[in-house]
PDB file of C-alpha atoms and ligand atoms in Angstrom:
ATOM      1  CA  MET A 125      -0.125   0.125   0.088  1.00 37.00           C
ATOM      2  CA  PHE A 126       2.841   2.321   0.884  1.00 35.00           C
ATOM      3  CA  GLN A 127       4.736   1.634  -1.897  1.00 37.00           C
ATOM      4  CA  LYS A 128       1.725   2.087  -4.168  1.00 35.00           C
ATOM      5  CA  ILE A 129       1.154   5.678  -2.637  1.00 34.00           C
ATOM      6  CA  ILE A 130       4.951   6.591  -3.132  1.00 33.00           C
ATOM      7  CA  LEU A 131       4.680   5.199  -6.772  1.00 35.00           C
ATOM      8  CA  LYS A 132       1.497   7.230  -7.468  1.00 34.00           C
ATOM      9  CA  ARG A 133       3.429  10.592  -6.212  1.00 32.00           C
ATOM     10  CA  PHE A 134       6.420   9.638  -8.223  1.00 35.00           C
ATOM     11  CA  LEU A 135       4.363   9.413 -11.144  1.00 35.00           C
ATOM     12  CA  SER A 136       2.251  12.252 -10.862  1.00 37.00           C
ATOM     13  CA  GLY A 137       5.311  14.493 -10.311  1.00 38.00           C
ATOM     14  CA  MET A 138       6.906  13.273 -13.656  1.00 42.00           C
ATOM     15  CA  LYS A 139       6.676  14.819 -17.211  1.00 46.00           C
ATOM     16  CA  LYS A 140       4.311  12.965 -19.634  1.00 49.00           C
ATOM     17  CA  SER A 141       5.777  11.291 -22.629  1.00 49.00           C
ATOM     18  CA  ASP A 142       4.512  12.128 -26.097  1.00 53.00           C
ATOM     19  CA  SER A 143       2.846   8.913 -26.706  1.00 62.00           C
ATOM     20  CA  SER A 144       1.104   9.069 -23.174  1.00 86.00           C
ATOM     21  CA  TRP A 145      -0.403  12.606 -24.065  1.00 93.00           C
ATOM     22  CA  PHE A 146      -3.360  11.355 -26.170  1.00 95.00           C
ATOM     23  CA  THR A 147      -6.117   8.954 -25.702  1.00 95.00           C
ATOM     24  CA  VAL A 148      -7.534   7.208 -28.531  1.00 96.00           C
ATOM     25  CA  ASP A 149     -10.925   5.894 -28.405  1.00 96.00           C
ATOM     26  CA  LYS A 150     -12.777   3.850 -31.336  1.00 97.00           C
ATOM     27  CA  ILE A 151     -16.393   5.135 -32.085  1.00 97.00           C
ATOM     28  CA  ASP A 152     -16.611   2.914 -34.701  1.00 97.00           C
ATOM     29  CA  GLU A 153     -14.056   0.760 -37.411  1.00 96.00           C
ATOM     30  CA  CYS A 154     -13.684   4.348 -39.224  1.00 97.00           C
ATOM     31  CA  THR A 155     -14.296   6.997 -36.543  1.00 98.00           C
ATOM     32  CA  PHE A 156     -11.700   7.946 -33.672  1.00 98.00           C
ATOM     33  CA  VAL A 157     -11.659  10.357 -30.815  1.00 98.00           C
ATOM     34  CA  ILE A 158      -8.232  11.644 -30.069  1.00 97.00           C
ATOM     35  CA  SER A 159      -8.504  13.420 -26.556  1.00 97.00           C
ATOM     36  CA  GLU A 160      -6.222  15.195 -24.320  1.00 96.00           C
ATOM     37  CA  TYR A 161      -7.115  14.333 -20.862  1.00 94.00           C
ATOM     38  CA  SER A 162      -3.812  15.512 -19.042  1.00 92.00           C
ATOM     39  CA  HIS A 163      -4.931  19.154 -19.910  1.00 94.00           C
ATOM     40  CA  TRP A 164      -7.802  20.795 -18.089  1.00 94.00           C
ATOM     41  CA  GLU A 165      -9.448  21.687 -21.462  1.00 94.00           C
ATOM     42  CA  GLU A 166      -9.880  18.077 -22.104  1.00 96.00           C
ATOM     43  CA  THR A 167     -10.103  18.872 -25.811  1.00 97.00           C
ATOM     44  CA  HIS A 168     -11.341  16.328 -28.225  1.00 98.00           C
ATOM     45  CA  CYS A 169     -10.261  15.636 -31.799  1.00 98.00           C
ATOM     46  CA  TYR A 170     -12.129  13.397 -34.373  1.00 98.00           C
ATOM     47  CA  LEU A 171     -10.899  11.256 -37.070  1.00 98.00           C
ATOM     48  CA  LEU A 172     -13.080  10.261 -39.809  1.00 98.00           C
ATOM     49  CA  ILE A 173     -11.913   8.000 -42.201  1.00 98.00           C
ATOM     50  CA  GLY A 174     -13.430   7.403 -45.648  1.00 98.00           C
ATOM     51  CA  LYS A 175     -12.582   5.549 -48.719  1.00 97.00           C
ATOM     52  CA  GLU A 176     -10.543   8.089 -50.594  1.00 97.00           C
ATOM     53  CA  LYS A 177      -9.309  10.379 -47.846  1.00 98.00           C
ATOM     54  CA  ALA A 178      -9.695  11.121 -44.059  1.00 98.00           C
ATOM     55  CA  LEU A 179     -11.027  14.346 -42.279  1.00 98.00           C
ATOM     56  CA  LEU A 180      -9.648  15.342 -38.965  1.00 98.00           C
ATOM     57  CA  ILE A 181     -12.044  17.706 -37.165  1.00 98.00           C
ATOM     58  CA  ASP A 182     -10.045  19.623 -34.795  1.00 98.00           C
ATOM     59  CA  THR A 183      -6.260  19.111 -34.134  1.00 98.00           C
ATOM     60  CA  GLY A 184      -6.198  20.000 -30.504  1.00 97.00           C
ATOM     61  CA  LEU A 185      -3.856  22.002 -28.563  1.00 96.00           C
ATOM     62  CA  GLY A 186      -0.340  21.607 -30.081  1.00 95.00           C
ATOM     63  CA  VAL A 187       1.504  20.228 -27.064  1.00 95.00           C
ATOM     64  CA  CYS A 188       2.405  16.868 -28.830  1.00 94.00           C
ATOM     65  CA  ASP A 189       2.225  15.791 -32.737  1.00 94.00           C
ATOM     66  CA  ILE A 190      -1.094  14.701 -33.056  1.00 96.00           C
ATOM     67  CA  SER A 191      -0.215  13.518 -36.634  1.00 97.00           C
ATOM     68  CA  LYS A 192       2.129  10.346 -35.265  1.00 95.00           C
ATOM     69  CA  GLU A 193      -1.404   9.107 -33.508  1.00 96.00           C
ATOM     70  CA  VAL A 194      -3.179   9.846 -36.732  1.00 97.00           C
ATOM     71  CA  SER A 195      -0.536   7.865 -38.871  1.00 97.00           C
ATOM     72  CA  LYS A 196      -1.281   4.871 -36.709  1.00 96.00           C
ATOM     73  CA  LEU A 197      -5.024   4.829 -37.676  1.00 97.00           C
ATOM     74  CA  THR A 198      -4.902   5.475 -41.303  1.00 98.00           C
ATOM     75  CA  SER A 199      -2.320   6.368 -44.144  1.00 97.00           C
ATOM     76  CA  LYS A 200      -5.064   8.134 -46.216  1.00 98.00           C
ATOM     77  CA  HIS A 201      -4.715  11.793 -46.888  1.00 98.00           C
ATOM     78  CA  ILE A 202      -5.744  13.888 -44.193  1.00 98.00           C
ATOM     79  CA  CYS A 203      -7.689  17.056 -44.437  1.00 98.00           C
ATOM     80  CA  ALA A 204      -7.998  19.118 -41.437  1.00 98.00           C
ATOM     81  CA  VAL A 205     -10.680  21.430 -40.411  1.00 98.00           C
ATOM     82  CA  ALA A 206     -11.490  23.228 -37.263  1.00 97.00           C
ATOM     83  CA  THR A 207     -14.716  23.630 -35.599  1.00 98.00           C
ATOM     84  CA  HIS A 208     -13.361  27.440 -35.132  1.00 98.00           C
ATOM     85  CA  ILE A 209      -9.897  29.006 -34.761  1.00 97.00           C
ATOM     86  CA  HIS A 210      -9.186  29.140 -31.217  1.00 97.00           C
ATOM     87  CA  TRP A 211      -5.675  28.160 -30.017  1.00 96.00           C
ATOM     88  CA  ASP A 212      -7.085  25.090 -28.401  1.00 97.00           C
ATOM     89  CA  HIS A 213      -8.706  23.459 -31.644  1.00 98.00           C
ATOM     90  CA  ILE A 214      -5.959  24.529 -34.449  1.00 97.00           C
ATOM     91  CA  GLY A 215      -2.759  23.441 -32.481  1.00 97.00           C
ATOM     92  CA  GLY A 216      -2.041  20.607 -34.843  1.00 97.00           C
ATOM     93  CA  HIS A 217      -2.686  22.486 -37.988  1.00 98.00           C
ATOM     94  CA  LYS A 218       0.906  22.817 -38.632  1.00 97.00           C
ATOM     95  CA  TYR A 219       0.987  19.076 -39.544  1.00 97.00           C
ATOM     96  CA  TYR A 220      -1.968  19.500 -42.247  1.00 98.00           C
ATOM     97  CA  PRO A 221      -1.305  21.939 -44.905  1.00 97.00           C
ATOM     98  CA  ASP A 222      -4.719  20.777 -46.540  1.00 98.00           C
ATOM     99  CA  PHE A 223      -6.862  22.501 -44.093  1.00 98.00           C
ATOM    100  CA  PHE A 224     -10.140  24.310 -44.366  1.00 97.00           C
ATOM    101  CA  ALA A 225     -11.492  27.482 -42.761  1.00 97.00           C
ATOM    102  CA  HIS A 226     -14.619  29.735 -42.508  1.00 98.00           C
ATOM    103  CA  ARG A 227     -14.407  33.075 -43.922  1.00 97.00           C
ATOM    104  CA  ALA A 228     -15.119  35.000 -40.680  1.00 97.00           C
ATOM    105  CA  GLU A 229     -12.034  33.699 -38.920  1.00 97.00           C
ATOM    106  CA  LEU A 230      -9.636  34.168 -41.382  1.00 97.00           C
ATOM    107  CA  ASP A 231      -7.873  37.197 -40.015  1.00 96.00           C
ATOM    108  CA  TRP A 232      -7.146  34.867 -36.769  1.00 97.00           C
ATOM    109  CA  LEU A 233      -5.021  32.931 -39.076  1.00 97.00           C
ATOM    110  CA  SER A 234      -3.095  36.117 -40.394  1.00 95.00           C
ATOM    111  CA  GLY A 235      -1.908  37.983 -37.456  1.00 90.00           C
ATOM    112  CA  LYS A 236      -4.879  39.041 -35.769  1.00 92.00           C
ATOM    113  CA  PHE A 237      -5.581  36.207 -33.203  1.00 91.00           C
ATOM    114  CA  PRO A 238      -7.762  37.980 -30.501  1.00 90.00           C
ATOM    115  CA  LEU A 239      -5.342  36.950 -27.478  1.00 91.00           C
ATOM    116  CA  PRO A 240      -1.685  37.813 -27.234  1.00 92.00           C
ATOM    117  CA  VAL A 241       0.341  34.650 -27.197  1.00 94.00           C
ATOM    118  CA  GLU A 242       1.523  35.198 -23.832  1.00 93.00           C
ATOM    119  CA  THR A 243      -1.922  34.617 -22.525  1.00 94.00           C
ATOM    120  CA  VAL A 244      -2.091  31.513 -24.708  1.00 93.00           C
ATOM    121  CA  LYS A 245       1.017  30.200 -22.911  1.00 93.00           C
ATOM    122  CA  GLN A 246      -0.454  30.857 -19.458  1.00 94.00           C
ATOM    123  CA  LEU A 247      -3.756  28.828 -20.526  1.00 94.00           C
ATOM    124  CA  ILE A 248      -1.440  26.003 -21.753  1.00 94.00           C
ATOM    125  CA  SER A 249       0.669  25.800 -18.846  1.00 92.00           C
ATOM    126  CA  LYS A 250      -2.059  26.271 -15.860  1.00 89.00           C
ATOM    127  CA  ASP A 251      -2.581  23.450 -13.697  1.00 85.00           C
ATOM    128  CA  CYS A 252      -0.892  21.270 -16.227  1.00 86.00           C
ATOM    129  CA  ILE A 253       2.333  18.618 -16.338  1.00 84.00           C
ATOM    130  CA  LEU A 254       3.241  19.481 -19.748  1.00 89.00           C
ATOM    131  CA  PRO A 255       5.428  16.832 -21.792  1.00 90.00           C
ATOM    132  CA  GLN A 256       9.039  16.878 -21.707  1.00 85.00           C
ATOM    133  CA  GLU A 257       9.107  17.135 -25.698  1.00 85.00           C
ATOM    134  CA  PHE A 258       7.301  20.355 -25.457  1.00 91.00           C
ATOM    135  CA  ASP A 259       8.923  23.784 -25.198  1.00 90.00           C
ATOM    136  CA  ILE A 260       6.538  26.215 -24.215  1.00 92.00           C
ATOM    137  CA  GLY A 261       9.056  29.136 -24.921  1.00 90.00           C
ATOM    138  CA  SER A 262       9.088  28.216 -28.476  1.00 91.00           C
ATOM    139  CA  TYR A 263       5.240  27.913 -28.673  1.00 93.00           C
ATOM    140  CA  ASP A 264       3.284  29.975 -31.227  1.00 93.00           C
ATOM    141  CA  ILE A 265      -0.214  30.181 -32.075  1.00 95.00           C
ATOM    142  CA  PHE A 266      -0.936  28.488 -35.281  1.00 96.00           C
ATOM    143  CA  GLN A 267      -0.974  30.848 -38.440  1.00 96.00           C
ATOM    144  CA  GLY A 268      -1.540  29.929 -41.936  1.00 97.00           C
ATOM    145  CA  LYS A 269      -3.700  30.147 -45.122  1.00 96.00           C
ATOM    146  CA  PRO A 270      -6.458  27.492 -45.798  1.00 97.00           C
ATOM    147  CA  SER A 271      -6.351  25.246 -48.845  1.00 97.00           C
ATOM    148  CA  SER A 272      -9.919  26.107 -49.193  1.00 96.00           C
ATOM    149  CA  LEU A 273     -12.699  27.962 -47.659  1.00 98.00           C
ATOM    150  CA  ILE A 274     -15.545  26.251 -46.116  1.00 97.00           C
ATOM    151  CA  CYS A 275     -19.247  27.832 -46.130  1.00 97.00           C
ATOM    152  CA  ASP A 276     -22.566  26.775 -44.257  1.00 98.00           C
ATOM    153  CA  GLY A 277     -24.119  23.808 -46.214  1.00 98.00           C
ATOM    154  CA  ASP A 278     -20.689  22.540 -47.369  1.00 98.00           C
ATOM    155  CA  THR A 279     -20.329  18.656 -48.019  1.00 98.00           C
ATOM    156  CA  ILE A 280     -16.578  17.120 -47.379  1.00 98.00           C
ATOM    157  CA  ASP A 281     -16.801  14.023 -49.426  1.00 98.00           C
ATOM    158  CA  LEU A 282     -14.274  11.342 -48.002  1.00 98.00           C
ATOM    159  CA  GLY A 283     -15.381   8.827 -50.740  1.00 96.00           C
ATOM    160  CA  ASN A 284     -18.047   6.675 -49.199  1.00 95.00           C
ATOM    161  CA  ARG A 285     -18.810   9.097 -46.445  1.00 98.00           C
ATOM    162  CA  LYS A 286     -20.199  12.784 -46.550  1.00 98.00           C
ATOM    163  CA  ILE A 287     -19.775  15.270 -43.829  1.00 98.00           C
ATOM    164  CA  ILE A 288     -21.842  18.540 -43.721  1.00 98.00           C
ATOM    165  CA  ALA A 289     -20.853  21.777 -42.429  1.00 98.00           C
ATOM    166  CA  LEU A 290     -23.032  23.825 -40.725  1.00 98.00           C
ATOM    167  CA  HIS A 291     -22.277  27.413 -39.848  1.00 98.00           C
ATOM    168  CA  THR A 292     -23.096  27.863 -36.188  1.00 98.00           C
ATOM    169  CA  PRO A 293     -21.619  30.983 -34.928  1.00 98.00           C
ATOM    170  CA  GLY A 294     -21.908  32.516 -31.670  1.00 98.00           C
ATOM    171  CA  HIS A 295     -19.253  30.973 -29.546  1.00 98.00           C
ATOM    172  CA  SER A 296     -17.212  32.467 -32.459  1.00 98.00           C
ATOM    173  CA  PRO A 297     -17.902  34.158 -35.580  1.00 98.00           C
ATOM    174  CA  GLY A 298     -16.983  31.158 -38.021  1.00 98.00           C
ATOM    175  CA  HIS A 299     -18.004  28.492 -35.821  1.00 98.00           C
ATOM    176  CA  LEU A 300     -18.796  25.151 -37.478  1.00 98.00           C
ATOM    177  CA  CYS A 301     -20.521  22.015 -36.735  1.00 98.00           C
ATOM    178  CA  PHE A 302     -20.413  18.975 -38.726  1.00 98.00           C
ATOM    179  CA  PHE A 303     -23.129  16.392 -39.351  1.00 98.00           C
ATOM    180  CA  GLU A 304     -22.831  13.054 -41.195  1.00 98.00           C
ATOM    181  CA  GLU A 305     -26.411  12.065 -42.057  1.00 98.00           C
ATOM    182  CA  GLU A 306     -26.009   8.503 -42.618  1.00 97.00           C
ATOM    183  CA  SER A 307     -24.367   7.793 -39.110  1.00 98.00           C
ATOM    184  CA  GLY A 308     -26.258  10.583 -37.283  1.00 98.00           C
ATOM    185  CA  TYR A 309     -22.938  11.832 -36.008  1.00 98.00           C
ATOM    186  CA  PHE A 310     -22.917  15.332 -34.944  1.00 98.00           C
ATOM    187  CA  PHE A 311     -19.669  16.843 -34.120  1.00 98.00           C
ATOM    188  CA  SER A 312     -20.498  20.162 -31.970  1.00 98.00           C
ATOM    189  CA  GLY A 313     -17.283  21.758 -31.119  1.00 98.00           C
ATOM    190  CA  ASP A 314     -17.667  24.631 -28.623  1.00 98.00           C
ATOM    191  CA  LEU A 315     -21.360  24.912 -29.382  1.00 98.00           C
ATOM    192  CA  ILE A 316     -22.453  22.034 -27.059  1.00 98.00           C
ATOM    193  CA  TYR A 317     -20.636  20.406 -24.283  1.00 98.00           C
ATOM    194  CA  LYS A 318     -20.973  19.766 -20.543  1.00 97.00           C
ATOM    195  CA  GLY A 319     -19.288  22.166 -18.606  1.00 97.00           C
ATOM    196  CA  MET A 320     -18.840  26.073 -18.656  1.00 97.00           C
ATOM    197  CA  LEU A 321     -19.886  27.334 -22.331  1.00 98.00           C
ATOM    198  CA  PHE A 322     -18.516  30.984 -23.339  1.00 97.00           C
ATOM    199  CA  ALA A 323     -20.448  33.642 -24.939  1.00 97.00           C
ATOM    200  CA  ASN A 324     -18.602  36.394 -23.145  1.00 96.00           C
ATOM    201  CA  TYR A 325     -15.596  37.371 -25.186  1.00 94.00           C
ATOM    202  CA  PRO A 326     -16.121  40.283 -27.309  1.00 95.00           C
ATOM    203  CA  SER A 327     -15.904  38.125 -30.414  1.00 96.00           C
ATOM    204  CA  THR A 328     -18.687  35.921 -29.220  1.00 97.00           C
ATOM    205  CA  ASP A 329     -22.559  36.598 -30.203  1.00 98.00           C
ATOM    206  CA  PRO A 330     -24.972  35.375 -27.654  1.00 98.00           C
ATOM    207  CA  LYS A 331     -28.136  35.936 -29.903  1.00 98.00           C
ATOM    208  CA  ALA A 332     -26.327  34.143 -32.647  1.00 98.00           C
ATOM    209  CA  TYR A 333     -25.691  31.381 -30.292  1.00 98.00           C
ATOM    210  CA  LEU A 334     -29.160  30.987 -29.546  1.00 98.00           C
ATOM    211  CA  GLU A 335     -29.785  31.017 -33.240  1.00 98.00           C
ATOM    212  CA  SER A 336     -27.022  28.134 -34.086  1.00 98.00           C
ATOM    213  CA  LEU A 337     -29.138  25.933 -31.237  1.00 98.00           C
ATOM    214  CA  GLU A 338     -32.266  26.523 -32.963  1.00 98.00           C
ATOM    215  CA  LYS A 339     -30.603  25.478 -36.513  1.00 98.00           C
ATOM    216  CA  VAL A 340     -28.803  22.276 -35.154  1.00 98.00           C
ATOM    217  CA  SER A 341     -31.880  21.338 -32.954  1.00 97.00           C
ATOM    218  CA  SER A 342     -33.953  20.008 -36.009  1.00 95.00           C
ATOM    219  CA  LEU A 343     -31.198  17.760 -37.311  1.00 97.00           C
ATOM    220  CA  PRO A 344     -31.537  13.822 -37.020  1.00 97.00           C
ATOM    221  CA  ILE A 345     -28.808  13.333 -34.651  1.00 98.00           C
ATOM    222  CA  LYS A 346     -28.187  10.028 -33.144  1.00 97.00           C
ATOM    223  CA  ARG A 347     -25.085  10.636 -31.069  1.00 97.00           C
ATOM    224  CA  ILE A 348     -23.359  14.323 -30.094  1.00 98.00           C
ATOM    225  CA  PHE A 349     -19.220  14.509 -30.142  1.00 98.00           C
ATOM    226  CA  PRO A 350     -18.444  17.746 -28.330  1.00 98.00           C
ATOM    227  CA  GLY A 351     -15.276  19.655 -28.476  1.00 98.00           C
ATOM    228  CA  HIS A 352     -14.462  19.468 -24.771  1.00 98.00           C
ATOM    229  CA  HIS A 353     -14.998  17.247 -21.648  1.00 97.00           C
ATOM    230  CA  SER A 354     -17.236  14.226 -20.988  1.00 96.00           C
ATOM    231  CA  LEU A 355     -18.150  12.234 -24.112  1.00 97.00           C
ATOM    232  CA  ASP A 356     -21.261  11.098 -22.566  1.00 95.00           C
ATOM    233  CA  LEU A 357     -23.607  13.615 -23.985  1.00 96.00           C
ATOM    234  CA  LYS A 358     -27.613  12.760 -24.439  1.00 95.00           C
ATOM    235  CA  ASN A 359     -29.206  14.080 -27.764  1.00 95.00           C
ATOM    236  CA  GLU A 360     -31.715  15.974 -24.945  1.00 96.00           C
ATOM    237  CA  ILE A 361     -28.911  18.169 -24.075  1.00 97.00           C
ATOM    238  CA  ILE A 362     -29.568  20.332 -27.368  1.00 97.00           C
ATOM    239  CA  LYS A 363     -33.424  20.969 -26.369  1.00 97.00           C
ATOM    240  CA  GLU A 364     -32.396  21.750 -22.951  1.00 97.00           C
ATOM    241  CA  MET A 365     -29.772  24.149 -23.917  1.00 98.00           C
ATOM    242  CA  LEU A 366     -32.128  25.639 -26.369  1.00 98.00           C
ATOM    243  CA  HIS A 367     -34.871  25.846 -23.804  1.00 98.00           C
ATOM    244  CA  GLU A 368     -32.698  27.672 -21.290  1.00 98.00           C
ATOM    245  CA  PHE A 369     -31.065  30.217 -23.953  1.00 98.00           C
ATOM    246  CA  ARG A 370     -34.929  30.999 -25.025  1.00 98.00           C
ATOM    247  CA  ASN A 371     -35.554  31.826 -21.435  1.00 98.00           C
ATOM    248  CA  LEU A 372     -32.530  34.012 -21.373  1.00 98.00           C
ATOM    249  CA  ASP A 373     -33.601  35.823 -24.096  1.00 98.00           C
ATOM    250  CA  ARG A 374     -37.092  36.012 -22.952  1.00 98.00           C
ATOM    251  CA  ASN A 375     -36.010  37.526 -19.565  1.00 97.00           C
ATOM    252  CA  GLY A 376     -33.489  39.994 -21.169  1.00 98.00           C
ATOM    253  CA  ASN A 377     -30.416  38.389 -20.007  1.00 98.00           C
ATOM    254  CA  LEU A 378     -28.939  36.967 -23.354  1.00 98.00           C
ATOM    255  CA  HIS A 379     -26.160  39.523 -23.899  1.00 98.00           C
ATOM    256  CA  HIS A 380     -22.423  40.342 -22.930  1.00 98.00           C
ATOM    257  CA  GLY A 381     -22.156  40.945 -19.249  1.00 97.00           C
ATOM    258  CA  ALA A 382     -25.199  39.234 -18.010  1.00 98.00           C
ATOM    259  CA  GLY A 383     -23.171  36.959 -15.699  1.00 97.00           C
ATOM    260  CA  THR A 384     -23.078  33.292 -15.552  1.00 98.00           C
ATOM    261  CA  PHE A 385     -25.937  31.088 -15.510  1.00 98.00           C
ATOM    262  CA  ASP A 386     -25.787  27.332 -14.128  1.00 98.00           C
ATOM    263  CA  PHE A 387     -28.032  24.778 -15.254  1.00 97.00           C
ATOM    264  CA  GLY A 388     -26.306  21.782 -13.732  1.00 96.00           C
ATOM    265  CA  GLU A 389     -24.206  19.717 -16.218  1.00 96.00           C
ATOM    266  CA  TRP A 390     -23.512  23.036 -18.115  1.00 97.00           C
ATOM    267  CA  SER A 391     -23.367  26.478 -17.748  1.00 98.00           C
ATOM    268  CA  ILE A 392     -23.231  29.550 -19.787  1.00 98.00           C
ATOM    269  CA  LYS A 393     -20.805  32.608 -19.133  1.00 98.00           C
ATOM    270  CA  LEU A 394     -22.526  35.649 -21.047  1.00 98.00           C
TER     271      LEU A 394
HETATM  272 ZN1   ZN B 174     -13.585  28.044 -28.548  1.00 62.34          ZN
HETATM  273 ZN1   ZN B 175     -12.672  25.023 -27.066  1.00 62.34          ZN
END
């Protein structure tokens, strides 16, 4: 018992290795979730493998090389797309020159990212044992030119799989969710997850957030895959969020500065 406790303490003080940074879980034969549970953001990226190519939805924090994990799962050409251009979703874009982005967030990829790099470095290091291989000193927010723009209603064709992009602004102006009709998989990014949702930054839009929830609530979704935290989301969460957002709107609270509203498994900061 004593030895176990000592060992646990020793391990918790150790730097993590590159290979233990990511957790890969299989959703089905051709769909995987790659998670960063060692970090408080608990970011999830999703790999969708088609007959002709594969799509990586979000590329994570950029602390470790996600392409090493992806290449263990497929040798197909990878297109990357971020649900939105926030630092915690584009960290691995540097490995994927073939990536898509929404027009509304192009500025953030070319010198106008809304947070200073020093603030992002603090967010990465906060309460986290970073891997030995990662040098926070040389970290920079990904900047680059997408191979293609992506718009609302566009279909990404992977051969036998077709993924529809849905423009869902609110958390960010160019936020996208992705829906695969055949499987009913819905990749919700930072629009829907369990935990604190953010619509308080200057670039957020609480009213647009509500409209985006309205928009996705009519989709025939079978499973929701969020950008952060628990993967155990029931479909009812969309209706519940929609209901609470409508109430906030009705009560005159759906605006910046209204505060934080807690609904149990999730909350919204306005
Ligand atoms: Zn975000
Ligand atoms: Zn996020």
